[in-house]
Amino acid sequence: QVQLVESGGGLVQPGGSLRLSCPTSGTIFSKYVLGWYRQAPGMQREAVATITSGGRLTYADFVKGRFTISRDNAKNTVYLQMNSLKPEDTAVYFCNSVPPLYQWGQGTQVTVSS
């Protein structure tokens, strides 16, 4: 059973930065497109950013220019660097394949507030 464990969230002021991490298994990492998703209270989960094994990136319009997805092949880990955070970025952030094939982890809470 693959277990996805996200980390790196926290409370940050508007304009601040956070870096999220998600270690995966080698199978997931090498075989699938990987993505970060988020779910705000009362909202549906939505895709934030994706990265292919070849390094092709896609971003949701609401994070373009502020967030950067990356991957470390040696560590089978996908990251999400979040800069210029806004209160509307407050959500629980998750990683999974694209499309999401694995059981969702607990996610990591990101709260942007002054």
mmCIF file of N, CA and C in Angstrom:
data_model
loop_
_atom_site.group_PDB
_atom_site.id
_atom_site.type_symbol
_atom_site.label_atom_id
_atom_site.label_comp_id
_atom_site.label_asym_id
_atom_site.label_seq_id
_atom_site.Cartn_x
_atom_site.Cartn_y
_atom_site.Cartn_z
ATOM 1 N N GLN A 1 0.856 -1.177 0.000
ATOM 2 C CA GLN A 1 0.000 0.000 0.000
ATOM 3 C C GLN A 1 0.900 1.237 0.000
ATOM 4 N N VAL A 2 0.750 2.029 -1.018
ATOM 5 C CA VAL A 2 1.535 3.249 -1.109
ATOM 6 C C VAL A 2 0.969 4.281 -0.141
ATOM 7 N N GLN A 3 1.848 4.917 0.591
ATOM 8 C CA GLN A 3 1.429 5.939 1.528
ATOM 9 C C GLN A 3 2.072 7.257 1.124
ATOM 10 N N LEU A 4 1.247 8.243 0.905
ATOM 11 C CA LEU A 4 1.724 9.571 0.555
ATOM 12 C C LEU A 4 1.710 10.431 1.807
ATOM 13 N N VAL A 5 2.836 11.031 2.103
ATOM 14 C CA VAL A 5 2.971 11.835 3.313
ATOM 15 C C VAL A 5 3.509 13.206 2.949
ATOM 16 N N GLU A 6 2.641 14.186 3.017
ATOM 17 C CA GLU A 6 3.017 15.544 2.691
ATOM 18 C C GLU A 6 3.508 16.266 3.946
ATOM 19 N N SER A 7 4.430 17.189 3.761
ATOM 20 C CA SER A 7 4.934 17.973 4.893
ATOM 21 C C SER A 7 5.356 19.348 4.424
ATOM 22 N N GLY A 8 5.575 20.228 5.387
ATOM 23 C CA GLY A 8 6.086 21.551 5.075
ATOM 24 C C GLY A 8 5.092 22.683 5.233
ATOM 25 N N GLY A 9 3.852 22.357 5.527
ATOM 26 C CA GLY A 9 2.861 23.406 5.706
ATOM 27 C C GLY A 9 3.052 24.163 6.996
ATOM 28 N N GLY A 10 2.209 25.165 7.174
ATOM 29 C CA GLY A 10 2.284 25.961 8.392
ATOM 30 C C GLY A 10 1.494 27.231 8.265
ATOM 31 N N LEU A 11 1.696 28.100 9.245
ATOM 32 C CA LEU A 11 1.047 29.407 9.267
ATOM 33 C C LEU A 11 2.050 30.441 8.768
ATOM 34 N N VAL A 12 1.637 31.226 7.808
ATOM 35 C CA VAL A 12 2.537 32.225 7.230
ATOM 36 C C VAL A 12 1.741 33.489 6.940
ATOM 37 N N GLN A 13 2.406 34.611 7.014
ATOM 38 C CA GLN A 13 1.746 35.882 6.704
ATOM 39 C C GLN A 13 1.611 36.060 5.198
ATOM 40 N N PRO A 14 0.666 36.861 4.773
ATOM 41 C CA PRO A 14 0.559 37.158 3.332
ATOM 42 C C PRO A 14 1.889 37.671 2.797
ATOM 43 N N GLY A 15 2.242 37.169 1.616
ATOM 44 C CA GLY A 15 3.525 37.520 1.025
ATOM 45 C C GLY A 15 4.652 36.582 1.386
ATOM 46 N N GLY A 16 4.400 35.696 2.331
ATOM 47 C CA GLY A 16 5.416 34.764 2.779
ATOM 48 C C GLY A 16 5.585 33.566 1.860
ATOM 49 N N SER A 17 6.465 32.665 2.281
ATOM 50 C CA SER A 17 6.807 31.497 1.471
ATOM 51 C C SER A 17 6.793 30.227 2.315
ATOM 52 N N LEU A 18 6.503 29.129 1.638
ATOM 53 C CA LEU A 18 6.598 27.803 2.223
ATOM 54 C C LEU A 18 7.070 26.834 1.152
ATOM 55 N N ARG A 19 7.685 25.757 1.587
ATOM 56 C CA ARG A 19 8.104 24.703 0.664
ATOM 57 C C ARG A 19 7.529 23.379 1.146
ATOM 58 N N LEU A 20 6.715 22.799 0.320
ATOM 59 C CA LEU A 20 6.095 21.521 0.646
ATOM 60 C C LEU A 20 6.894 20.376 0.041
ATOM 61 N N SER A 21 6.886 19.244 0.733
ATOM 62 C CA SER A 21 7.612 18.069 0.258
ATOM 63 C C SER A 21 6.707 16.849 0.263
ATOM 64 N N CYS A 22 6.969 15.946 -0.648
ATOM 65 C CA CYS A 22 6.184 14.715 -0.719
ATOM 66 C C CYS A 22 7.085 13.591 -1.239
ATOM 67 N N PRO A 23 7.648 12.799 -0.353
ATOM 68 C CA PRO A 23 8.408 11.641 -0.817
ATOM 69 C C PRO A 23 7.464 10.570 -1.343
ATOM 70 N N THR A 24 7.863 9.908 -2.390
ATOM 71 C CA THR A 24 7.026 8.856 -2.980
ATOM 72 C C THR A 24 7.857 7.593 -3.169
ATOM 73 N N SER A 25 7.215 6.553 -3.648
ATOM 74 C CA SER A 25 7.951 5.347 -3.985
ATOM 75 C C SER A 25 8.606 5.534 -5.350
ATOM 76 N N GLY A 26 9.600 4.736 -5.622
ATOM 77 C CA GLY A 26 10.265 4.827 -6.904
ATOM 78 C C GLY A 26 9.336 4.524 -8.065
ATOM 79 N N THR A 27 8.402 3.613 -7.849
ATOM 80 C CA THR A 27 7.455 3.255 -8.916
ATOM 81 C C THR A 27 6.583 4.438 -9.295
ATOM 82 N N ILE A 28 6.021 5.088 -8.269
ATOM 83 C CA ILE A 28 5.165 6.246 -8.541
ATOM 84 C C ILE A 28 5.981 7.336 -9.199
ATOM 85 N N PHE A 29 7.131 7.577 -8.662
ATOM 86 C CA PHE A 29 7.930 8.705 -9.104
ATOM 87 C C PHE A 29 8.332 8.567 -10.565
ATOM 88 N N SER A 30 8.712 7.393 -10.959
ATOM 89 C CA SER A 30 9.233 7.224 -12.312
ATOM 90 C C SER A 30 8.140 6.966 -13.348
ATOM 91 N N LYS A 31 7.000 6.458 -12.890
ATOM 92 C CA LYS A 31 5.981 6.000 -13.841
ATOM 93 C C LYS A 31 4.932 7.040 -14.172
ATOM 94 N N TYR A 32 4.634 7.925 -13.198
ATOM 95 C CA TYR A 32 3.470 8.794 -13.360
ATOM 96 C C TYR A 32 3.824 10.275 -13.370
ATOM 97 N N VAL A 33 2.928 11.017 -13.970
ATOM 98 C CA VAL A 33 2.947 12.459 -13.758
ATOM 99 C C VAL A 33 2.574 12.690 -12.289
ATOM 100 N N LEU A 34 3.255 13.597 -11.651
ATOM 101 C CA LEU A 34 3.004 13.900 -10.248
ATOM 102 C C LEU A 34 2.380 15.280 -10.123
ATOM 103 N N GLY A 35 1.567 15.416 -9.103
ATOM 104 C CA GLY A 35 0.908 16.702 -8.952
ATOM 105 C C GLY A 35 0.668 17.082 -7.511
ATOM 106 N N TRP A 36 0.516 18.364 -7.303
ATOM 107 C CA TRP A 36 0.053 18.920 -6.038
ATOM 108 C C TRP A 36 -1.386 19.371 -6.215
ATOM 109 N N TYR A 37 -2.181 19.092 -5.220
ATOM 110 C CA TYR A 37 -3.585 19.461 -5.190
ATOM 111 C C TYR A 37 -3.848 20.208 -3.880
ATOM 112 N N ARG A 38 -4.976 20.901 -3.826
ATOM 113 C CA ARG A 38 -5.338 21.537 -2.568
ATOM 114 C C ARG A 38 -6.850 21.520 -2.394
ATOM 115 N N GLN A 39 -7.243 21.593 -1.141
ATOM 116 C CA GLN A 39 -8.661 21.623 -0.821
ATOM 117 C C GLN A 39 -8.890 22.617 0.303
ATOM 118 N N ALA A 40 -9.618 23.652 -0.020
ATOM 119 C CA ALA A 40 -9.979 24.656 0.979
ATOM 120 C C ALA A 40 -11.273 24.233 1.665
ATOM 121 N N PRO A 41 -11.544 24.737 2.849
ATOM 122 C CA PRO A 41 -12.768 24.356 3.561
ATOM 123 C C PRO A 41 -14.013 24.612 2.725
ATOM 124 N N GLY A 42 -14.848 23.588 2.627
ATOM 125 C CA GLY A 42 -16.098 23.718 1.892
ATOM 126 C C GLY A 42 -15.948 23.707 0.377
ATOM 127 N N MET A 43 -14.731 23.464 -0.099
ATOM 128 C CA MET A 43 -14.478 23.489 -1.540
ATOM 129 C C MET A 43 -14.030 22.111 -2.020
ATOM 130 N N GLN A 44 -14.120 21.902 -3.310
ATOM 131 C CA GLN A 44 -13.631 20.655 -3.885
ATOM 132 C C GLN A 44 -12.112 20.708 -4.025
ATOM 133 N N ARG A 45 -11.514 19.543 -4.020
ATOM 134 C CA ARG A 45 -10.079 19.466 -4.233
ATOM 135 C C ARG A 45 -9.767 19.903 -5.669
ATOM 136 N N GLU A 46 -8.681 20.648 -5.816
ATOM 137 C CA GLU A 46 -8.327 21.148 -7.143
ATOM 138 C C GLU A 46 -6.838 20.959 -7.380
ATOM 139 N N ALA A 47 -6.486 20.803 -8.642
ATOM 140 C CA ALA A 47 -5.082 20.650 -9.011
ATOM 141 C C ALA A 47 -4.392 22.008 -8.967
ATOM 142 N N VAL A 48 -3.166 21.985 -8.480
ATOM 143 C CA VAL A 48 -2.381 23.219 -8.362
ATOM 144 C C VAL A 48 -1.246 23.242 -9.384
ATOM 145 N N ALA A 49 -0.510 22.127 -9.462
ATOM 146 C CA ALA A 49 0.649 22.067 -10.354
ATOM 147 C C ALA A 49 0.962 20.609 -10.641
ATOM 148 N N THR A 50 1.531 20.368 -11.821
ATOM 149 C CA THR A 50 1.916 19.010 -12.195
ATOM 150 C C THR A 50 3.304 19.014 -12.801
ATOM 151 N N ILE A 51 3.959 17.852 -12.746
ATOM 152 C CA ILE A 51 5.290 17.717 -13.339
ATOM 153 C C ILE A 51 5.420 16.307 -13.896
ATOM 154 N N THR A 52 5.902 16.213 -15.126
ATOM 155 C CA THR A 52 6.111 14.909 -15.745
ATOM 156 C C THR A 52 7.493 14.377 -15.389
ATOM 157 N N SER A 53 7.718 13.137 -15.745
ATOM 158 C CA SER A 53 9.035 12.544 -15.489
ATOM 159 C C SER A 53 10.117 13.259 -16.279
ATOM 160 N N GLY A 54 9.709 13.874 -17.381
ATOM 161 C CA GLY A 54 10.661 14.614 -18.192
ATOM 162 C C GLY A 54 10.826 16.059 -17.780
ATOM 163 N N GLY A 55 10.073 16.455 -16.742
ATOM 164 C CA GLY A 55 10.224 17.803 -16.219
ATOM 165 C C GLY A 55 9.283 18.839 -16.804
ATOM 166 N N ARG A 56 8.281 18.395 -17.579
ATOM 167 C CA ARG A 56 7.319 19.362 -18.113
ATOM 168 C C ARG A 56 6.388 19.796 -16.981
ATOM 169 N N LEU A 57 6.162 21.099 -16.897
ATOM 170 C CA LEU A 57 5.409 21.672 -15.782
ATOM 171 C C LEU A 57 4.093 22.269 -16.265
ATOM 172 N N THR A 58 3.085 22.168 -15.435
ATOM 173 C CA THR A 58 1.843 22.909 -15.666
ATOM 174 C C THR A 58 1.389 23.486 -14.333
ATOM 175 N N TYR A 59 0.724 24.634 -14.420
ATOM 176 C CA TYR A 59 0.250 25.326 -13.227
ATOM 177 C C TYR A 59 -1.178 25.806 -13.424
ATOM 178 N N ALA A 60 -1.936 25.767 -12.339
ATOM 179 C CA ALA A 60 -3.232 26.421 -12.362
ATOM 180 C C ALA A 60 -3.012 27.922 -12.474
ATOM 181 N N ASP A 61 -3.927 28.591 -13.131
ATOM 182 C CA ASP A 61 -3.776 30.035 -13.349
ATOM 183 C C ASP A 61 -3.614 30.794 -12.036
ATOM 184 N N PHE A 62 -4.269 30.320 -10.988
ATOM 185 C CA PHE A 62 -4.255 31.083 -9.746
ATOM 186 C C PHE A 62 -2.925 30.982 -8.983
ATOM 187 N N VAL A 63 -1.970 30.158 -9.456
ATOM 188 C CA VAL A 63 -0.667 30.086 -8.799
ATOM 189 C C VAL A 63 0.483 30.414 -9.746
ATOM 190 N N LYS A 64 0.202 30.635 -11.009
ATOM 191 C CA LYS A 64 1.259 30.914 -11.974
ATOM 192 C C LYS A 64 2.089 32.111 -11.546
ATOM 193 N N GLY A 65 3.394 31.943 -11.628
ATOM 194 C CA GLY A 65 4.289 33.023 -11.258
ATOM 195 C C GLY A 65 4.593 33.087 -9.778
ATOM 196 N N ARG A 66 3.888 32.302 -8.983
ATOM 197 C CA ARG A 66 4.108 32.318 -7.529
ATOM 198 C C ARG A 66 4.589 30.967 -7.005
ATOM 199 N N PHE A 67 4.094 29.896 -7.569
ATOM 200 C CA PHE A 67 4.439 28.548 -7.109
ATOM 201 C C PHE A 67 5.339 27.862 -8.131
ATOM 202 N N THR A 68 6.208 26.995 -7.634
ATOM 203 C CA THR A 68 7.084 26.214 -8.506
ATOM 204 C C THR A 68 7.088 24.764 -8.045
ATOM 205 N N ILE A 69 6.746 23.873 -8.957
ATOM 206 C CA ILE A 69 6.811 22.448 -8.654
ATOM 207 C C ILE A 69 8.142 21.912 -9.174
ATOM 208 N N SER A 70 8.717 20.991 -8.421
ATOM 209 C CA SER A 70 9.988 20.405 -8.842
ATOM 210 C C SER A 70 10.065 18.976 -8.301
ATOM 211 N N ARG A 71 11.070 18.260 -8.772
ATOM 212 C CA ARG A 71 11.231 16.881 -8.326
ATOM 213 C C ARG A 71 12.709 16.574 -8.153
ATOM 214 N N ASP A 72 13.006 15.746 -7.182
ATOM 215 C CA ASP A 72 14.369 15.284 -6.939
ATOM 216 C C ASP A 72 14.399 13.798 -7.272
ATOM 217 N N ASN A 73 15.021 13.464 -8.369
ATOM 218 C CA ASN A 73 15.015 12.072 -8.821
ATOM 219 C C ASN A 73 15.760 11.146 -7.868
ATOM 220 N N ALA A 74 16.779 11.658 -7.225
ATOM 221 C CA ALA A 74 17.558 10.821 -6.313
ATOM 222 C C ALA A 74 16.772 10.482 -5.053
ATOM 223 N N LYS A 75 15.853 11.355 -4.679
ATOM 224 C CA LYS A 75 15.091 11.160 -3.445
ATOM 225 C C LYS A 75 13.651 10.734 -3.701
ATOM 226 N N ASN A 76 13.278 10.588 -4.976
ATOM 227 C CA ASN A 76 11.875 10.257 -5.316
ATOM 228 C C ASN A 76 10.902 11.202 -4.618
ATOM 229 N N THR A 77 11.228 12.452 -4.624
ATOM 230 C CA THR A 77 10.444 13.439 -3.881
ATOM 231 C C THR A 77 10.007 14.565 -4.798
ATOM 232 N N VAL A 78 8.778 14.990 -4.607
ATOM 233 C CA VAL A 78 8.253 16.130 -5.347
ATOM 234 C C VAL A 78 8.043 17.275 -4.357
ATOM 235 N N TYR A 79 8.330 18.474 -4.813
ATOM 236 C CA TYR A 79 8.266 19.670 -3.971
ATOM 237 C C TYR A 79 7.304 20.698 -4.571
ATOM 238 N N LEU A 80 6.850 21.576 -3.707
ATOM 239 C CA LEU A 80 6.090 22.736 -4.162
ATOM 240 C C LEU A 80 6.605 23.951 -3.405
ATOM 241 N N GLN A 81 7.314 24.803 -4.111
ATOM 242 C CA GLN A 81 7.778 26.068 -3.539
ATOM 243 C C GLN A 81 6.677 27.090 -3.738
ATOM 244 N N MET A 82 6.221 27.658 -2.647
ATOM 245 C CA MET A 82 5.121 28.615 -2.707
ATOM 246 C C MET A 82 5.604 29.962 -2.222
ATOM 247 N N ASN A 83 5.588 30.935 -3.093
ATOM 248 C CA ASN A 83 6.007 32.303 -2.771
ATOM 249 C C ASN A 83 4.818 33.248 -2.915
ATOM 250 N N SER A 84 4.968 34.409 -2.362
ATOM 251 C CA SER A 84 3.925 35.438 -2.461
ATOM 252 C C SER A 84 2.559 34.876 -2.083
ATOM 253 N N LEU A 85 2.530 34.189 -0.990
ATOM 254 C CA LEU A 85 1.292 33.533 -0.577
ATOM 255 C C LEU A 85 0.200 34.536 -0.242
ATOM 256 N N LYS A 86 -1.019 34.149 -0.556
ATOM 257 C CA LYS A 86 -2.196 34.980 -0.342
ATOM 258 C C LYS A 86 -3.154 34.263 0.614
ATOM 259 N N PRO A 87 -4.009 34.988 1.284
ATOM 260 C CA PRO A 87 -4.986 34.316 2.160
ATOM 261 C C PRO A 87 -5.817 33.272 1.431
ATOM 262 N N GLU A 88 -6.102 33.502 0.172
ATOM 263 C CA GLU A 88 -6.902 32.531 -0.592
ATOM 264 C C GLU A 88 -6.145 31.263 -0.922
ATOM 265 N N ASP A 89 -4.847 31.202 -0.621
ATOM 266 C CA ASP A 89 -4.088 29.967 -0.775
ATOM 267 C C ASP A 89 -4.275 29.044 0.425
ATOM 268 N N THR A 90 -4.946 29.509 1.441
ATOM 269 C CA THR A 90 -5.188 28.685 2.629
ATOM 270 C C THR A 90 -5.972 27.441 2.244
ATOM 271 N N ALA A 91 -5.408 26.292 2.560
ATOM 272 C CA ALA A 91 -6.004 25.008 2.187
ATOM 273 C C ALA A 91 -5.140 23.890 2.743
ATOM 274 N N VAL A 92 -5.646 22.681 2.624
ATOM 275 C CA VAL A 92 -4.828 21.497 2.859
ATOM 276 C C VAL A 92 -4.258 21.075 1.508
ATOM 277 N N TYR A 93 -2.967 20.877 1.464
ATOM 278 C CA TYR A 93 -2.285 20.549 0.218
ATOM 279 C C TYR A 93 -1.903 19.068 0.215
ATOM 280 N N PHE A 94 -2.127 18.450 -0.933
ATOM 281 C CA PHE A 94 -1.889 17.019 -1.107
ATOM 282 C C PHE A 94 -1.028 16.770 -2.337
ATOM 283 N N CYS A 95 -0.322 15.666 -2.339
ATOM 284 C CA CYS A 95 0.348 15.219 -3.557
ATOM 285 C C CYS A 95 -0.274 13.887 -3.981
ATOM 286 N N ASN A 96 -0.191 13.604 -5.259
ATOM 287 C CA ASN A 96 -0.685 12.343 -5.799
ATOM 288 C C ASN A 96 -0.237 12.267 -7.246
ATOM 289 N N SER A 97 -0.510 11.159 -7.871
ATOM 290 C CA SER A 97 -0.237 11.051 -9.288
ATOM 291 C C SER A 97 -1.304 11.862 -10.043
ATOM 292 N N VAL A 98 -1.101 12.002 -11.329
ATOM 293 C CA VAL A 98 -2.055 12.696 -12.178
ATOM 294 C C VAL A 98 -2.441 11.760 -13.315
ATOM 295 N N PRO A 99 -3.694 11.284 -13.359
ATOM 296 C CA PRO A 99 -4.756 11.513 -12.393
ATOM 297 C C PRO A 99 -4.453 10.838 -11.057
ATOM 298 N N PRO A 100 -5.164 11.214 -10.022
ATOM 299 C CA PRO A 100 -4.871 10.654 -8.698
ATOM 300 C C PRO A 100 -5.284 9.192 -8.612
ATOM 301 N N LEU A 101 -4.294 8.313 -8.501
ATOM 302 C CA LEU A 101 -4.547 6.879 -8.493
ATOM 303 C C LEU A 101 -4.388 6.264 -7.119
ATOM 304 N N TYR A 102 -3.800 6.988 -6.205
ATOM 305 C CA TYR A 102 -3.459 6.431 -4.907
ATOM 306 C C TYR A 102 -4.321 7.046 -3.812
ATOM 307 N N GLN A 103 -4.370 6.329 -2.713
ATOM 308 C CA GLN A 103 -5.130 6.826 -1.576
ATOM 309 C C GLN A 103 -4.539 8.150 -1.120
ATOM 310 N N TRP A 104 -5.405 9.094 -0.869
ATOM 311 C CA TRP A 104 -4.943 10.402 -0.439
ATOM 312 C C TRP A 104 -4.310 10.321 0.952
ATOM 313 N N GLY A 105 -3.235 11.070 1.122
ATOM 314 C CA GLY A 105 -2.634 11.184 2.430
ATOM 315 C C GLY A 105 -3.387 12.175 3.288
ATOM 316 N N GLN A 106 -2.801 12.506 4.423
ATOM 317 C CA GLN A 106 -3.426 13.462 5.342
ATOM 318 C C GLN A 106 -3.328 14.890 4.831
ATOM 319 N N GLY A 107 -2.376 15.107 3.947
ATOM 320 C CA GLY A 107 -2.166 16.465 3.477
ATOM 321 C C GLY A 107 -1.400 17.290 4.499
ATOM 322 N N THR A 108 -1.046 18.485 4.094
ATOM 323 C CA THR A 108 -0.373 19.408 4.997
ATOM 324 C C THR A 108 -1.110 20.751 4.944
ATOM 325 N N GLN A 109 -1.424 21.273 6.105
ATOM 326 C CA GLN A 109 -2.223 22.486 6.196
ATOM 327 C C GLN A 109 -1.358 23.713 5.929
ATOM 328 N N VAL A 110 -1.833 24.541 5.028
ATOM 329 C CA VAL A 110 -1.211 25.833 4.760
ATOM 330 C C VAL A 110 -2.228 26.909 5.122
ATOM 331 N N THR A 111 -1.832 27.775 6.028
ATOM 332 C CA THR A 111 -2.700 28.865 6.453
ATOM 333 C C THR A 111 -1.976 30.176 6.232
ATOM 334 N N VAL A 112 -2.591 31.032 5.446
ATOM 335 C CA VAL A 112 -2.003 32.338 5.145
ATOM 336 C C VAL A 112 -2.875 33.402 5.807
ATOM 337 N N SER A 113 -2.314 34.019 6.813
ATOM 338 C CA SER A 113 -3.100 34.977 7.594
ATOM 339 C C SER A 113 -2.170 35.935 8.315
ATOM 340 N N SER A 114 -2.635 37.158 8.468
ATOM 341 C CA SER A 114 -1.868 38.124 9.240
ATOM 342 C C SER A 114 -2.335 38.132 10.689
#
